[in-house]
mmCIF file of C-alpha atoms in Angstrom:
data_model
loop_
_atom_site.group_PDB
_atom_site.id
_atom_site.type_symbol
_atom_site.label_atom_id
_atom_site.label_comp_id
_atom_site.label_asym_id
_atom_site.label_seq_id
_atom_site.Cartn_x
_atom_site.Cartn_y
_atom_site.Cartn_z
ATOM 1 C CA UNK A 1 -28.559 -3.746 -44.640
ATOM 2 C CA UNK A 2 -25.025 -2.828 -43.418
ATOM 3 C CA UNK A 3 -22.733 -5.102 -41.887
ATOM 4 C CA UNK A 4 -23.306 -4.520 -38.160
ATOM 5 C CA UNK A 5 -27.065 -5.294 -38.826
ATOM 6 C CA UNK A 6 -25.910 -8.800 -40.603
ATOM 7 C CA UNK A 7 -23.581 -9.593 -37.869
ATOM 8 C CA UNK A 8 -26.540 -9.213 -35.167
ATOM 9 C CA UNK A 9 -28.657 -11.339 -37.509
ATOM 10 C CA UNK A 10 -26.039 -13.855 -37.736
ATOM 11 C CA UNK A 11 -26.631 -16.962 -35.269
ATOM 12 C CA UNK A 12 -23.300 -17.805 -34.382
ATOM 13 C CA UNK A 13 -22.240 -14.594 -33.237
ATOM 14 C CA UNK A 14 -23.257 -14.087 -29.485
ATOM 15 C CA UNK A 15 -26.304 -11.904 -28.342
ATOM 16 C CA UNK A 16 -25.364 -8.394 -28.223
ATOM 17 C CA UNK A 17 -24.925 -6.763 -24.852
ATOM 18 C CA UNK A 18 -25.328 -3.145 -26.092
ATOM 19 C CA UNK A 19 -26.075 -1.540 -29.211
ATOM 20 C CA UNK A 20 -29.104 -1.842 -31.383
ATOM 21 C CA UNK A 21 -31.058 -5.137 -31.150
ATOM 22 C CA UNK A 22 -33.003 -6.256 -34.341
ATOM 23 C CA UNK A 23 -36.452 -6.860 -33.945
ATOM 24 C CA UNK A 24 -37.016 -10.466 -34.012
ATOM 25 C CA UNK A 25 -38.535 -13.452 -31.443
ATOM 26 C CA UNK A 26 -35.530 -14.544 -29.046
ATOM 27 C CA UNK A 27 -35.678 -17.422 -26.874
ATOM 28 C CA UNK A 28 -33.305 -18.152 -24.230
ATOM 29 C CA UNK A 29 -32.647 -21.428 -22.623
ATOM 30 C CA UNK A 30 -30.446 -21.392 -19.254
ATOM 31 C CA UNK A 31 -28.972 -24.632 -18.578
ATOM 32 C CA UNK A 32 -27.514 -25.413 -14.902
ATOM 33 C CA UNK A 33 -26.871 -28.478 -12.859
ATOM 34 C CA UNK A 34 -29.961 -28.292 -10.187
ATOM 35 C CA UNK A 35 -28.111 -30.773 -7.992
ATOM 36 C CA UNK A 36 -25.239 -28.095 -7.427
ATOM 37 C CA UNK A 37 -27.268 -25.224 -6.348
ATOM 38 C CA UNK A 38 -26.598 -23.221 -3.452
ATOM 39 C CA UNK A 39 -29.338 -20.826 -2.252
ATOM 40 C CA UNK A 40 -27.973 -18.029 0.103
ATOM 41 C CA UNK A 41 -30.103 -17.224 3.002
ATOM 42 C CA UNK A 42 -32.884 -14.972 2.201
ATOM 43 C CA UNK A 43 -33.385 -12.367 5.424
ATOM 44 C CA UNK A 44 -35.185 -9.053 5.405
ATOM 45 C CA UNK A 45 -32.539 -6.856 7.331
ATOM 46 C CA UNK A 46 -35.481 -4.341 8.067
ATOM 47 C CA UNK A 47 -37.512 -6.425 10.537
ATOM 48 C CA UNK A 48 -36.710 -5.654 14.435
ATOM 49 C CA UNK A 49 -33.699 -7.714 15.495
ATOM 50 C CA UNK A 50 -32.623 -9.168 11.942
ATOM 51 C CA UNK A 51 -29.813 -6.798 11.400
ATOM 52 C CA UNK A 52 -28.438 -7.593 14.816
ATOM 53 C CA UNK A 53 -28.574 -11.183 14.748
ATOM 54 C CA UNK A 54 -26.850 -11.196 10.740
ATOM 55 C CA UNK A 55 -24.024 -8.808 12.454
ATOM 56 C CA UNK A 56 -23.410 -11.255 15.218
ATOM 57 C CA UNK A 57 -23.442 -14.287 12.745
ATOM 58 C CA UNK A 58 -21.063 -12.810 10.403
ATOM 59 C CA UNK A 59 -18.752 -10.678 12.702
ATOM 60 C CA UNK A 60 -18.110 -12.881 15.383
ATOM 61 C CA UNK A 61 -14.925 -14.279 14.158
ATOM 62 C CA UNK A 62 -13.624 -10.657 13.079
ATOM 63 C CA UNK A 63 -14.342 -9.562 16.613
ATOM 64 C CA UNK A 64 -12.205 -12.371 18.179
ATOM 65 C CA UNK A 65 -9.272 -11.969 15.722
ATOM 66 C CA UNK A 66 -9.354 -8.305 16.555
ATOM 67 C CA UNK A 67 -9.302 -8.931 20.111
ATOM 68 C CA UNK A 68 -6.206 -11.306 19.857
ATOM 69 C CA UNK A 69 -4.358 -8.733 17.757
ATOM 70 C CA UNK A 70 -5.087 -6.187 20.425
ATOM 71 C CA UNK A 71 -3.641 -8.593 22.971
ATOM 72 C CA UNK A 72 -0.786 -9.326 21.020
ATOM 73 C CA UNK A 73 -0.074 -5.884 20.325
ATOM 74 C CA UNK A 74 -0.307 -4.948 23.910
ATOM 75 C CA UNK A 75 1.924 -7.738 25.287
ATOM 76 C CA UNK A 76 4.470 -7.017 22.601
ATOM 77 C CA UNK A 77 4.207 -10.519 21.190
ATOM 78 C CA UNK A 78 6.309 -11.932 24.126
ATOM 79 C CA UNK A 79 3.908 -14.299 25.540
ATOM 80 C CA UNK A 80 3.493 -17.946 24.329
ATOM 81 C CA UNK A 81 0.533 -20.305 24.808
ATOM 82 C CA UNK A 82 0.586 -21.496 28.602
ATOM 83 C CA UNK A 83 2.448 -18.397 29.778
ATOM 84 C CA UNK A 84 0.794 -17.391 33.165
ATOM 85 C CA UNK A 85 -0.197 -13.786 33.652
ATOM 86 C CA UNK A 86 -2.025 -11.794 36.673
ATOM 87 C CA UNK A 87 -4.739 -9.064 36.615
ATOM 88 C CA UNK A 88 -2.067 -6.651 37.656
ATOM 89 C CA UNK A 89 -0.276 -7.136 34.595
ATOM 90 C CA UNK A 90 -3.321 -7.060 32.297
ATOM 91 C CA UNK A 91 -3.820 -3.631 33.822
ATOM 92 C CA UNK A 92 -0.434 -2.341 33.109
ATOM 93 C CA UNK A 93 -1.273 -3.515 29.526
ATOM 94 C CA UNK A 94 -4.167 -1.226 29.635
ATOM 95 C CA UNK A 95 -7.000 -3.696 30.339
ATOM 96 C CA UNK A 96 -8.387 -1.659 33.227
ATOM 97 C CA UNK A 97 -11.856 -2.352 32.596
ATOM 98 C CA UNK A 98 -13.173 -5.778 34.184
ATOM 99 C CA UNK A 99 -15.167 -6.247 30.737
ATOM 100 C CA UNK A 100 -12.239 -6.130 28.893
ATOM 101 C CA UNK A 101 -10.481 -9.099 30.959
ATOM 102 C CA UNK A 102 -14.203 -10.684 30.539
ATOM 103 C CA UNK A 103 -13.799 -10.437 26.701
ATOM 104 C CA UNK A 104 -10.282 -11.724 26.568
ATOM 105 C CA UNK A 105 -11.644 -14.993 28.533
ATOM 106 C CA UNK A 106 -14.437 -15.489 26.192
ATOM 107 C CA UNK A 107 -12.741 -15.149 23.107
ATOM 108 C CA UNK A 108 -10.492 -17.942 24.596
ATOM 109 C CA UNK A 109 -7.518 -15.830 23.955
ATOM 110 C CA UNK A 110 -6.968 -16.718 27.930
ATOM 111 C CA UNK A 111 -8.123 -19.148 30.508
ATOM 112 C CA UNK A 112 -8.561 -18.152 34.146
ATOM 113 C CA UNK A 113 -6.539 -20.556 36.401
ATOM 114 C CA UNK A 114 -7.701 -19.069 39.440
ATOM 115 C CA UNK A 115 -8.794 -15.669 40.796
ATOM 116 C CA UNK A 116 -6.360 -13.032 39.537
ATOM 117 C CA UNK A 117 -4.292 -15.403 37.373
ATOM 118 C CA UNK A 118 -4.842 -16.433 33.829
ATOM 119 C CA UNK A 119 -3.011 -18.544 31.323
ATOM 120 C CA UNK A 120 -2.541 -17.687 27.765
ATOM 121 C CA UNK A 121 -4.312 -20.047 25.230
ATOM 122 C CA UNK A 122 -3.315 -18.604 22.184
ATOM 123 C CA UNK A 123 -1.736 -15.192 20.542
#
């Protein structure tokens, strides 16, 4: 018996993850603290609508962050929370689509004070 085979049969050495494994009966014991287990949510993303729901749940914060970063870039970073802006200013910064202004309000980047006037919440 060579030294490698002898080492594999020694009970104090760890079980080999690669290479030859000697023919023996092995038993394994997995010990874990059953009170602190976290089970990930099991989803079948192939079901209709499941992938869209997963994306909405996991990408919402990323989308809001992208909206705020774009707003800060478009305004030059000069606005502070509480500053008042108008629709004309937003259009000058590139927010020509009414939906883009709605997204700014929905992400709580700006708040509608009255028609055509908004207050900056966070930048």
